[in-house]
Coordinates of C-alpha atoms and ligand atoms in Angstrom, one line a residue:
X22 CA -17.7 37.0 -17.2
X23 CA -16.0 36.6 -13.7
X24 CA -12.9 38.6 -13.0
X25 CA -9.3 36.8 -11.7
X26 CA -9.8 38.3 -8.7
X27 CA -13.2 36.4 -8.1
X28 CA -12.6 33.7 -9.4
X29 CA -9.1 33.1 -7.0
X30 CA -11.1 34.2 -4.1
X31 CA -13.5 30.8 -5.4
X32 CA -10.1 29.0 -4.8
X33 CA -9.2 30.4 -1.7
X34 CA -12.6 29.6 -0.4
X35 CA -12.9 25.7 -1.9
X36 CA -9.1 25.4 -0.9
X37 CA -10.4 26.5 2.7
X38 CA -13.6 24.1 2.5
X39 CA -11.2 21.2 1.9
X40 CA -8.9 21.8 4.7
X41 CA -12.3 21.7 7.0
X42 CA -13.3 18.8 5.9
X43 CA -10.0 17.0 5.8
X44 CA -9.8 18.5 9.9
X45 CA -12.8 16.6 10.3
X46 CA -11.5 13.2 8.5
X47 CA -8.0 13.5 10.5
X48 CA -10.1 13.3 13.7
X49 CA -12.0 10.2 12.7
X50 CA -8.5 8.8 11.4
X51 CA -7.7 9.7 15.2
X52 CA -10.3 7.7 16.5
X53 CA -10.0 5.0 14.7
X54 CA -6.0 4.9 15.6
X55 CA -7.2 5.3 19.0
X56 CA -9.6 2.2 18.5
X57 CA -6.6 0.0 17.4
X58 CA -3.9 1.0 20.4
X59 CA -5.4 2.2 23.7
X60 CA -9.3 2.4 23.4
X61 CA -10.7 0.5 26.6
X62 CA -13.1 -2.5 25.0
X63 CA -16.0 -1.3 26.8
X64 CA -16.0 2.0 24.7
X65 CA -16.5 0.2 21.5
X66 CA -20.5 1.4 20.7
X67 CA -20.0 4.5 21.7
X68 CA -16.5 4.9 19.2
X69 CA -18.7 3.4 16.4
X70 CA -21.4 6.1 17.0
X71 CA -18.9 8.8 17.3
X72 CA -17.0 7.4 14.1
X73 CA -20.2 6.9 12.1
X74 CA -20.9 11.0 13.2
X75 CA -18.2 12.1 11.8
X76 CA -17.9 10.1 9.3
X77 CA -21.5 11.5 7.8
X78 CA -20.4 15.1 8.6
X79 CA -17.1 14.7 6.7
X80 CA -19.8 13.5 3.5
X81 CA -21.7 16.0 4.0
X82 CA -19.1 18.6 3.1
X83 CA -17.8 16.9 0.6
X84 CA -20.8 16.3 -1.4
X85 CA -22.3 19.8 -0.8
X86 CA -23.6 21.6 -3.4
X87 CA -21.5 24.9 -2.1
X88 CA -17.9 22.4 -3.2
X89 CA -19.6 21.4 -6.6
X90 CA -20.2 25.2 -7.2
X91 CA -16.9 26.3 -6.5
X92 CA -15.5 23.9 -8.4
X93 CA -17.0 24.7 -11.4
X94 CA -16.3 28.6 -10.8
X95 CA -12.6 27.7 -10.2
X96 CA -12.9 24.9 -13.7
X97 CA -14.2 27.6 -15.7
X98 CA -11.1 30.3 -14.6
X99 CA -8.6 30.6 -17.3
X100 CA -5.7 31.7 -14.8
X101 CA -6.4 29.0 -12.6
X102 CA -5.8 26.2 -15.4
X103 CA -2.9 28.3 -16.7
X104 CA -1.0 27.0 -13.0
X105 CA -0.2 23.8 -13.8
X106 CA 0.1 23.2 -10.0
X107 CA -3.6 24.6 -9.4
X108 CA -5.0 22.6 -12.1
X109 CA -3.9 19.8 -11.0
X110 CA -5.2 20.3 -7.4
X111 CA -8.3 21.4 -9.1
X112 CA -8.9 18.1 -11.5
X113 CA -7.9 16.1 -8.6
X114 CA -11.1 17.8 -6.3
X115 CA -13.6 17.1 -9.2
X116 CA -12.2 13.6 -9.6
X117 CA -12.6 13.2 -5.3
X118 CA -16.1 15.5 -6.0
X119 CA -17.3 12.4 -8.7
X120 CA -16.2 9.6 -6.5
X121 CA -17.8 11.2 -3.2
X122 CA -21.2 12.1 -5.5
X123 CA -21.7 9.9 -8.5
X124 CA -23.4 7.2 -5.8
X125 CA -26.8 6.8 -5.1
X126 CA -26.5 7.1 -1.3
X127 CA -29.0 3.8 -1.5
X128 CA -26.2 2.2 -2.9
X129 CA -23.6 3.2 -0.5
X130 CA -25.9 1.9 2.2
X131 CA -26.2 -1.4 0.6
X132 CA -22.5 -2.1 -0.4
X133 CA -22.1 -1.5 3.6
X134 CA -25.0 -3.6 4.7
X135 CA -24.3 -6.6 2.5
X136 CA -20.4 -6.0 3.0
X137 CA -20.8 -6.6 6.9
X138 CA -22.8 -9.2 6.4
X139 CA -20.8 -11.3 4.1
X140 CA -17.5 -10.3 5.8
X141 CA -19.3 -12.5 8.5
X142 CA -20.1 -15.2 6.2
X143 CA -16.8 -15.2 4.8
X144 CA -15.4 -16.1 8.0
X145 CA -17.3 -18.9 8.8
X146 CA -16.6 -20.1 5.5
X147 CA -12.8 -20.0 6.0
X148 CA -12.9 -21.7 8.9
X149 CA -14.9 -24.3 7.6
X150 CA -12.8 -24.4 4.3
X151 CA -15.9 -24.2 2.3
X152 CA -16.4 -21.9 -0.7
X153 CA -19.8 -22.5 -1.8
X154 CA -21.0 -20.8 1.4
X155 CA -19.3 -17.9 0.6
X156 CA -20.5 -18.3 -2.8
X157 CA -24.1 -16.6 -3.0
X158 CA -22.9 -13.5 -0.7
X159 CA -19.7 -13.1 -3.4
X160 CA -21.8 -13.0 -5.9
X161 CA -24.1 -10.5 -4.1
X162 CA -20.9 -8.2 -3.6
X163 CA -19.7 -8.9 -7.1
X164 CA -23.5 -7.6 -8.7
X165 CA -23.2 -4.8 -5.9
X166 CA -19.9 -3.9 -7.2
X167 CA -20.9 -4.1 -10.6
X168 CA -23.4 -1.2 -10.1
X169 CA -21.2 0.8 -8.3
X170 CA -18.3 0.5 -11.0
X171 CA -21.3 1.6 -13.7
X172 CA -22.7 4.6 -11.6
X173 CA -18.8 5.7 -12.2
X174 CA -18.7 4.7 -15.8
X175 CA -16.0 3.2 -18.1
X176 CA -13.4 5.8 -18.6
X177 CA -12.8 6.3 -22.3
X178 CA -11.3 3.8 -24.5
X179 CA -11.0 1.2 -20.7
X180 CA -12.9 -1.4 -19.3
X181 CA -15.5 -1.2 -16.2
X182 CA -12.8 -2.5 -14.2
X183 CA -11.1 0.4 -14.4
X184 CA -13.5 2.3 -12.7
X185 CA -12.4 0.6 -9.8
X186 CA -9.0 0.4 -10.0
X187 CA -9.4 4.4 -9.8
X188 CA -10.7 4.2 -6.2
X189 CA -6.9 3.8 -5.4
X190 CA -4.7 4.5 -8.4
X191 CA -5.8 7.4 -10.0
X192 CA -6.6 6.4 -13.3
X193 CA -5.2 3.5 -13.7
X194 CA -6.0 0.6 -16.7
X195 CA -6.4 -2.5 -16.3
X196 CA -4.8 -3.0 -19.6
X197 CA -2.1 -1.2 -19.2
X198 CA -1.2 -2.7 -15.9
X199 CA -1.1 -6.0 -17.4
X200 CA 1.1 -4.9 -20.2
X201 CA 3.8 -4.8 -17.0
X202 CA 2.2 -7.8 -15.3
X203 CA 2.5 -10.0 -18.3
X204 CA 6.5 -10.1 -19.0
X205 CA 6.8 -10.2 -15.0
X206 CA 4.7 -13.0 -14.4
X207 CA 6.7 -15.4 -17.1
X208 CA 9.9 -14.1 -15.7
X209 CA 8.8 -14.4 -11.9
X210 CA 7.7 -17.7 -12.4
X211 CA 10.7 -19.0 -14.0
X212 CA 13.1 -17.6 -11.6
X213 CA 11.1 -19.1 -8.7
X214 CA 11.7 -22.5 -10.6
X215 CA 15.0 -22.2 -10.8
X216 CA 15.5 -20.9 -7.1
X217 CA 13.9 -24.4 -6.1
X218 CA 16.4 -26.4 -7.8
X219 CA 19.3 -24.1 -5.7
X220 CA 20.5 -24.1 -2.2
X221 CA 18.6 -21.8 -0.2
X222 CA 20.0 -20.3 2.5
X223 CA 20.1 -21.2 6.5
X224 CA 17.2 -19.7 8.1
X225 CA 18.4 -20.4 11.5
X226 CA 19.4 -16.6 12.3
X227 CA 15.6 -15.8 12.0
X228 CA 14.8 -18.1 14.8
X229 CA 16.6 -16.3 17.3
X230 CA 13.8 -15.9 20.3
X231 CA 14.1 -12.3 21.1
X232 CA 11.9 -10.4 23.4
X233 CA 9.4 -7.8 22.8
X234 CA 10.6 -4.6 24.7
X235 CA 14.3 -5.4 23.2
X236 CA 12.4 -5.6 19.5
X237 CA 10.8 -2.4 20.4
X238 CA 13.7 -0.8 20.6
X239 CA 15.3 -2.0 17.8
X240 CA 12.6 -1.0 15.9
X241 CA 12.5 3.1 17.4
X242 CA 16.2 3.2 16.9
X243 CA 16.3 1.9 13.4
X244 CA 13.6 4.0 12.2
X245 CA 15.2 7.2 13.6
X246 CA 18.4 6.5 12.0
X247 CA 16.0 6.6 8.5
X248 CA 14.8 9.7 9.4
X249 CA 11.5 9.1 11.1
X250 CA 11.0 12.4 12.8
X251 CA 9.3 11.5 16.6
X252 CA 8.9 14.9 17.5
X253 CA 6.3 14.5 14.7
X254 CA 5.2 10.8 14.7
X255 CA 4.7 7.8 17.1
X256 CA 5.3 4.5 17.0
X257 CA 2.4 1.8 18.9
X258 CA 2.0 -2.0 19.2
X259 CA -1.4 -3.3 17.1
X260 CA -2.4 -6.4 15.5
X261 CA -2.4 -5.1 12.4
X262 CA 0.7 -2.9 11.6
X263 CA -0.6 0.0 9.7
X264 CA 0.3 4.0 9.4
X265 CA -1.8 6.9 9.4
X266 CA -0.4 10.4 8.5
X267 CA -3.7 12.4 10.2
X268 CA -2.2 16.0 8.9
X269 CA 0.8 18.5 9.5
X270 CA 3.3 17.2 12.3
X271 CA 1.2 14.0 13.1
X272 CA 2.3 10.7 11.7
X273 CA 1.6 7.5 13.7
X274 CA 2.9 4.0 12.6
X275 CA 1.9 0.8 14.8
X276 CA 3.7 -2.6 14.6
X277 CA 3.5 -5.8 16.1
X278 CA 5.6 -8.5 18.3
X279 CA 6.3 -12.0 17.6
X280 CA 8.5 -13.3 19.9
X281 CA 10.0 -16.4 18.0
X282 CA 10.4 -14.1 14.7
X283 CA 12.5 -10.9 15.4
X284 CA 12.7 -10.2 11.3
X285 CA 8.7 -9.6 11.2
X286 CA 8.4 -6.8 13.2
X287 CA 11.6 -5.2 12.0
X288 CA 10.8 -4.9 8.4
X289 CA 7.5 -4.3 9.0
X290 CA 8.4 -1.5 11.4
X291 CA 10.5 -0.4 8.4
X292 CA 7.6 -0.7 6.0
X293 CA 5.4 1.2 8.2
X294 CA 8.6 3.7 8.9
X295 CA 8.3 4.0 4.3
X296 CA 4.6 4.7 4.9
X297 CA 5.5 7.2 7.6
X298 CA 8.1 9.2 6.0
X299 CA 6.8 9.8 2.8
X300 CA 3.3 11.3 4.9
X301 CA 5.9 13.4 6.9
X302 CA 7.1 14.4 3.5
X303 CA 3.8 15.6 2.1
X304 CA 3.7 19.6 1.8
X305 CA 0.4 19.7 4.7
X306 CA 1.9 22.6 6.4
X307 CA 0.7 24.9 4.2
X308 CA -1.9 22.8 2.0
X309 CA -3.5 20.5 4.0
X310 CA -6.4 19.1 2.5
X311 CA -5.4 20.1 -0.8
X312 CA -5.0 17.2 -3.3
X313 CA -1.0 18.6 -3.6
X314 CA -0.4 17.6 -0.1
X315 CA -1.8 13.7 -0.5
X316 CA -0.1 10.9 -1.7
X317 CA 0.0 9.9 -5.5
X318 CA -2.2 7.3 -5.0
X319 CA -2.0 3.6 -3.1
X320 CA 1.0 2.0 -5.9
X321 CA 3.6 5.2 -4.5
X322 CA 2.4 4.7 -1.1
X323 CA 3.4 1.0 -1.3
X324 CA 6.6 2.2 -3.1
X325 CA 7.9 4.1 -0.6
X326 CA 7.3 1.0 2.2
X327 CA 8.6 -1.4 0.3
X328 CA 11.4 0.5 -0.5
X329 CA 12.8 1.0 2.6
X330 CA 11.8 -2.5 3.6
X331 CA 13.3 -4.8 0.8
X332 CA 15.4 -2.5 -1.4
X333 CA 17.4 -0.9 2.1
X334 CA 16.3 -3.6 4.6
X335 CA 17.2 -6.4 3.1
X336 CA 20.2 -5.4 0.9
X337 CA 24.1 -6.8 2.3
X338 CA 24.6 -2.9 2.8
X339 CA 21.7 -2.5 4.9
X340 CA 22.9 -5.0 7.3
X341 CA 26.8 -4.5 7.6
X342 CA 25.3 -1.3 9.5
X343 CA 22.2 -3.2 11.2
X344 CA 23.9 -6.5 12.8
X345 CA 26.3 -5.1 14.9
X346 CA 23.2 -2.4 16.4
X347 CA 20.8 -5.7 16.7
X348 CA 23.6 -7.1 18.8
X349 CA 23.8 -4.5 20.5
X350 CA 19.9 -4.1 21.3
X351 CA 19.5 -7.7 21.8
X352 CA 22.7 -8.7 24.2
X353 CA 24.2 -10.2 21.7
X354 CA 21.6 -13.0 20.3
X355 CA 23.4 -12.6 16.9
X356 CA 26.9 -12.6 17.8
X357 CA 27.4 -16.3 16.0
X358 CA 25.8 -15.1 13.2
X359 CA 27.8 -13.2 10.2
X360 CA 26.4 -10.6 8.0
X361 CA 25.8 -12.8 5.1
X362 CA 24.4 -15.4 7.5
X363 CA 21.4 -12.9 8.1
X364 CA 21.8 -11.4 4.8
X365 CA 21.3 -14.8 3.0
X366 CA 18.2 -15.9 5.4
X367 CA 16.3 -12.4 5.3
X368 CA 16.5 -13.2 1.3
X369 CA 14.2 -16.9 1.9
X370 CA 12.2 -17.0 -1.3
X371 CA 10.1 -19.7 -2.2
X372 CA 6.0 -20.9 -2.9
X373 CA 4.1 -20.7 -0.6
X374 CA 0.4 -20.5 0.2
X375 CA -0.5 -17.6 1.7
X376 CA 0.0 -13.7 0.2
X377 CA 1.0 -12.2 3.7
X378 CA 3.8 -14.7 4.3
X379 CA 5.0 -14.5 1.0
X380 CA 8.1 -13.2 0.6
X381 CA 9.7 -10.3 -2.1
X382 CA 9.2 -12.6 -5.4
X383 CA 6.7 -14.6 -4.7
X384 CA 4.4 -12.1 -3.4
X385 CA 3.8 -10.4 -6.8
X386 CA 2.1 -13.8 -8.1
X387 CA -0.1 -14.0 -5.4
X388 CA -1.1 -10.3 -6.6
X389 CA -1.1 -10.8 -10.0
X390 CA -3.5 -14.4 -9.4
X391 CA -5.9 -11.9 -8.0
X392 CA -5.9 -9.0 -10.2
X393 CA -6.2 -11.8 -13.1
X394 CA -9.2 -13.4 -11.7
X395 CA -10.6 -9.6 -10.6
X396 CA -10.8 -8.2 -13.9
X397 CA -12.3 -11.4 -15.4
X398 CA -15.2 -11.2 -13.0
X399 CA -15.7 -7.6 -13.6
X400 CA -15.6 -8.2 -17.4
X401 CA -18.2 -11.3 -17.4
X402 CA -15.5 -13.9 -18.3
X403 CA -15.4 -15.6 -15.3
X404 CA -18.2 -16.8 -13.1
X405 CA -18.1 -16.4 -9.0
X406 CA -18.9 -20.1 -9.2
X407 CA -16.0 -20.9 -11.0
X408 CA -13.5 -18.5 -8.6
X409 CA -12.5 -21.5 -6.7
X410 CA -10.8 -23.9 -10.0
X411 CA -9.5 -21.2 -12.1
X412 CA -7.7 -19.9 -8.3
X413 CA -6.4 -23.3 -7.8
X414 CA -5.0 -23.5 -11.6
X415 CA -3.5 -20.2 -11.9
X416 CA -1.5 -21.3 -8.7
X417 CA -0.5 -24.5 -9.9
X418 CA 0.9 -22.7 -13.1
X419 CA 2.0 -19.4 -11.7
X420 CA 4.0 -21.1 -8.0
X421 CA 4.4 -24.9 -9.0
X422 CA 2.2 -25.9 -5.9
X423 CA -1.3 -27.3 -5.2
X424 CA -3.6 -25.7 -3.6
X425 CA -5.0 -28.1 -0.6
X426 CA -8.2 -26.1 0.3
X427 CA -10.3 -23.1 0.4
X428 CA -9.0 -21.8 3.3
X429 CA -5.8 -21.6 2.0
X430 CA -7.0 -20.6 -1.8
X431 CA -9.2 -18.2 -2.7
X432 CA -10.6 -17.7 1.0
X433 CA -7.8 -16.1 2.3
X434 CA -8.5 -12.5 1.9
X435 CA -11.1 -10.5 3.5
X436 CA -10.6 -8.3 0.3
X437 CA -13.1 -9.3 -1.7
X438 CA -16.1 -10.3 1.5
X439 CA -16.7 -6.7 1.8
X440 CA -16.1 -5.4 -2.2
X441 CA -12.7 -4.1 -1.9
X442 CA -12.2 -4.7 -5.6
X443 CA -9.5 -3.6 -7.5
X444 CA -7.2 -2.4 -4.8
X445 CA -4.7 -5.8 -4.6
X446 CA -3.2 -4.6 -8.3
X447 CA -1.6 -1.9 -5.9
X448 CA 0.8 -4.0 -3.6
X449 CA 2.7 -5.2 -7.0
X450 CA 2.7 -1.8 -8.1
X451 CA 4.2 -0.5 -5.3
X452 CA 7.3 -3.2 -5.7
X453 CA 7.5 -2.3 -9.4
X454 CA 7.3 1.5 -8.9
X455 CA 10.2 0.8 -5.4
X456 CA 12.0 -1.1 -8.5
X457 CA 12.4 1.4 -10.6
X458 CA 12.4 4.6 -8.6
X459 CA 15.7 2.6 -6.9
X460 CA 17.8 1.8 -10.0
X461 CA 17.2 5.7 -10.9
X462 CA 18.4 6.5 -6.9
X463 CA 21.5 4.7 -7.6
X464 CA 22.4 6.1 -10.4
X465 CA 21.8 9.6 -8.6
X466 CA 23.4 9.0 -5.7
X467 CA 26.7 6.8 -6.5
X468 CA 27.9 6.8 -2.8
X469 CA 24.3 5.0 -1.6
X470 CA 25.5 1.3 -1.1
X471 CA 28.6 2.9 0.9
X472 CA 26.0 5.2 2.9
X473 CA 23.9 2.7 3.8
X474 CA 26.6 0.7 4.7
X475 CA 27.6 3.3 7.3
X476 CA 24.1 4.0 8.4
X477 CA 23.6 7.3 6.6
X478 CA 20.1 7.6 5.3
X479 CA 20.0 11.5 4.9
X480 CA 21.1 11.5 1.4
X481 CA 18.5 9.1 0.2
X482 CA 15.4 10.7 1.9
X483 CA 16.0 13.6 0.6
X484 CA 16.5 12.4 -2.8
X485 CA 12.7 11.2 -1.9
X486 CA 11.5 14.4 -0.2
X487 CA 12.6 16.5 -3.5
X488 CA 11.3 13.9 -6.2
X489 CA 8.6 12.0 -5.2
X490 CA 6.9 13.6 -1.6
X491 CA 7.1 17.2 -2.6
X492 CA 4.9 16.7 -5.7
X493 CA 1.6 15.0 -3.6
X494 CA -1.0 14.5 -6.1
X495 CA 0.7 16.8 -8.5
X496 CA 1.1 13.7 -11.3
X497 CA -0.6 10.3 -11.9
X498 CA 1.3 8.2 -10.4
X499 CA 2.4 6.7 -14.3
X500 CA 3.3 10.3 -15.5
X501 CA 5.2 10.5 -12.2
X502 CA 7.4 7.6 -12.8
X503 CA 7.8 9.3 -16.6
X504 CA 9.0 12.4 -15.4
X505 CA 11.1 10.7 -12.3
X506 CA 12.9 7.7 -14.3
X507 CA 12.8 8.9 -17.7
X508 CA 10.7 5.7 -18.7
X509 CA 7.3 4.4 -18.3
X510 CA 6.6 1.7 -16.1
X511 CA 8.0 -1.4 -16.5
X512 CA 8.8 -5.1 -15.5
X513 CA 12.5 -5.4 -15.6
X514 CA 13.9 -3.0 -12.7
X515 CA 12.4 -5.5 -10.3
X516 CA 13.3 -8.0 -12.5
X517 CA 17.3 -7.3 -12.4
X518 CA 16.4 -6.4 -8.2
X519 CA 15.3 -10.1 -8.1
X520 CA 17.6 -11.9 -10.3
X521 CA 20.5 -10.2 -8.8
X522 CA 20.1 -10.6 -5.7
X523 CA 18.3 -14.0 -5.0
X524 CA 20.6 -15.8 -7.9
X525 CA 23.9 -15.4 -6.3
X526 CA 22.1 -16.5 -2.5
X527 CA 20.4 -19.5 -4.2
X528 CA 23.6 -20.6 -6.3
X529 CA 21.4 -20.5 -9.8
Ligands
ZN3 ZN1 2.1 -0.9 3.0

């Protein structure tokens, strides 16, 4: 028998183990950030040595036998499990213990061999718009993938894919998923059909030529105004816009600059800003490294960026408050411009090819398209031969429009070259989850739309802190949503978000 006492000194001591090793990770993140902004090009072998160091080190720790053991100790301690807040943390270090362990390292070492390699094939086959090059290394990745999803196992009552899907939703179903895709999909796809027999709007306010340094600081001031807290976060210029929250009081978000379209780095400053705020949010003063001071999992993450980029960014409130400050910042480019000139052409919706131009409706079949064909590999319906026609079907049926080659079908993502399976699902979940978090915002905070409308975020990020940052990894990211909304997950919050707004702009 092991006494409290012990047995709470076992979760001081794995609680400490975890904040080490997460140290470790944040510096590696740091590196890596480093890599994408300032890192001279000559210094790229030596930042792959250094990143492939640590990276082994941070393993290391996590699969040592001293974790597993404490672990157990702390699993097997009554008073621990009484704390619903401990147990939590607890079940979510044996579920990062399993992932980390359950590999052979053989395996790990393959999936990354192979995945460099046919992320190199992959591109050569996109240029050259052919799939059957790609073919035999897909189908490599998909068998590699396969083995990996086994060595997790099934959970109960799921499906192998599901094994995957928990890499970055914590135990999520594939069947459950699509029991929110399916009535979304239908409705989607006939709302996009009716959008195309409307009027869309003028798009002409997007194609203002602004320069850089003014969108720069558009962007910083924006962001502040949300509550991005600089004394605690940066923002960079990258090609690809990402964030990384590296640990307590250090949050960096980078964007990107295109000249002849001032709305893409906007919103995705503000989707990075989502990303940002909700890390800032996270309790890692005191438990850093501790499952209750990470994020619920990649479909909240998303939430909380798309959030602030669709439901505030591109809402008539948002930008009663935001022309006259773009005018401002960029000398006036907009002054012919009214609100519901901008209003209207930030709201664009219709088909088109590829996912990462797609706009707020449309982007969810692109997701759905992939998921769909995803779990049918996984499940031996489908054959990686066959990828190419059932992509270019599903496209036809789900968009309206024909697909006119590989490179722009199902060779568009590097997703899949290097087995990122199972990890797309998460992009519509994060719209869904935005959906319904907001409707239950709105009803909380009645004065929002008028807030907004006077540039007053405060309310609304804190109405975020207290109910969805505070709790980390406290609750599934479905048993969040539960406790949040009142309601499980489901397909018409973002339904009603669509419909009501994109109707009345496209006059159907
Ligand atoms: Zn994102």
């Amino acid at each position: 028998m092991m006494t409290s006492a012990a047995a709470s000194e076992h979760y001081r001591q794995l609680c400490e183990l975890k904040r080490e090793s997460a140290t470790l990770g944040a510096v590696g993140s740091l590196l890596s950030w480093d890599q994408e902004t300032y890192m001279p090009n000559a210094a790229s072998d030596n930042r792959a040595e250094q990143s492939a160091v640590l990276a082994g080190l941070v393993h290391e720790r996590e699969t040592s036998k001293r974790v597993g053991d404490l672990l157990a100790a702390c699993e097997a301690d009554k008073s621990l499990q009484a704390d619903a807040r401990l147990a939590a943390n607890i079940r979510e270090m044996r579920r990062d213990y399993d992932l980390a362990t359950k590999l052979p390292p053989e395996l790990v070492k393959e999936l990354a061999e192979v995945g460099s390699k046919s992320q190199h094939v992959w591109k050569d086959a996109r240029a050259k718009s052919d799939f059957s090059i790609f073919k035999p290394w897909l189908e490599k990745m998909v068998a590699l993938t396969r083995r990996k999803a086994e060595c997790y196992g099934a959970p109960k009552g799921g499906e192998l894919y599901d094994a995957l899907l928990n890499e970055y939703e914590p135990d999520a179903r594939a069947g459950e998923i699509e029991k929110v895709f399916g009535p979304l999909r239908g409705r989607l796809s006939g709302l996009i059909g009716d959008l195309a027999k409307g009027k869309g709007p003028s798009e002409a306010p997007l194609g203002v030529k602004v320069e850089a340094d003014r969108q720069h600081r558009l962007g910083l001031r924006v962001i502040k105004a949300l509550g991005f807290d600089f004394d605690a976060g940066r923002l960079d210029v990258t090609t690809h816009p990402f964030c990384s929250g590296f640990g307590p009081g250090d949050t960096r978000l980078t964007t990107r600059y295109r000249e002849e379209r001032w709305t893409d780095a906007l919103f995705g400053t503000m989707h990075e800003c989502g990303h940002g705020l909700y890390e800032q949010g996270l309790p890692k003063s005191t438990l850093f490294g501790q499952p209750l001071a990470r994020d619920a999992g990649l479909g909240i993450h998303e939430s909380q960026s798309r959030m602030w980029e669709n439901f505030v960014g591109r809402s008539r409130a948002f930008w009663e408050w935001a022309l006259p400050v773009v005018n401002e910042e960029f000398g006036g480019a907009l002054a012919k411009f009214s609100v519901d000139d901008v209003y209207r052409s930030v709201n664009t919706a219709k088909p088109s090819l590829i996912r990462v131009e797609a706009d707020e409706a449309t982007y969810n079949l692109h997701v759905m398209l992939r998921f769909g064909i995803e779990r049918a590999m996984f499940n031996g319906q489908l054959k990686v031969s066959d990828v190419p026609g059932e992509w270019n079907a599903g496209f036809k049926d789900y968009l309206g429009i024909d697909v006119p080659s590989d490179a722009k079908g199902c060779l568009q993502d590097v997703h899949w070259s290097f087995g990122l399976f199972g990890y797309f699902a998460t992009y519509a979940l994060g719209n869904l989850y935005a959906a319904q978090l907001w409707e239950k915002i709105n009803h909380d905070i009645p004065a929002l739309q008028e807030q907004i409308r006077r540039g007053q975020f405060g309310e609304l990020l804190a109405w975020l802190r207290k109910n969805i940052h505070s709790a980390g990894r406290q609750f599934k990211a479905a048993d969040l949503c539960q406790r949040v909304t009142g309601r499980p997950l489901g397909a018409d919050p973002l339904l009603r978000h669509l419909e009501g707004k994109l109707r009345p702009i496209y006059g159907v």
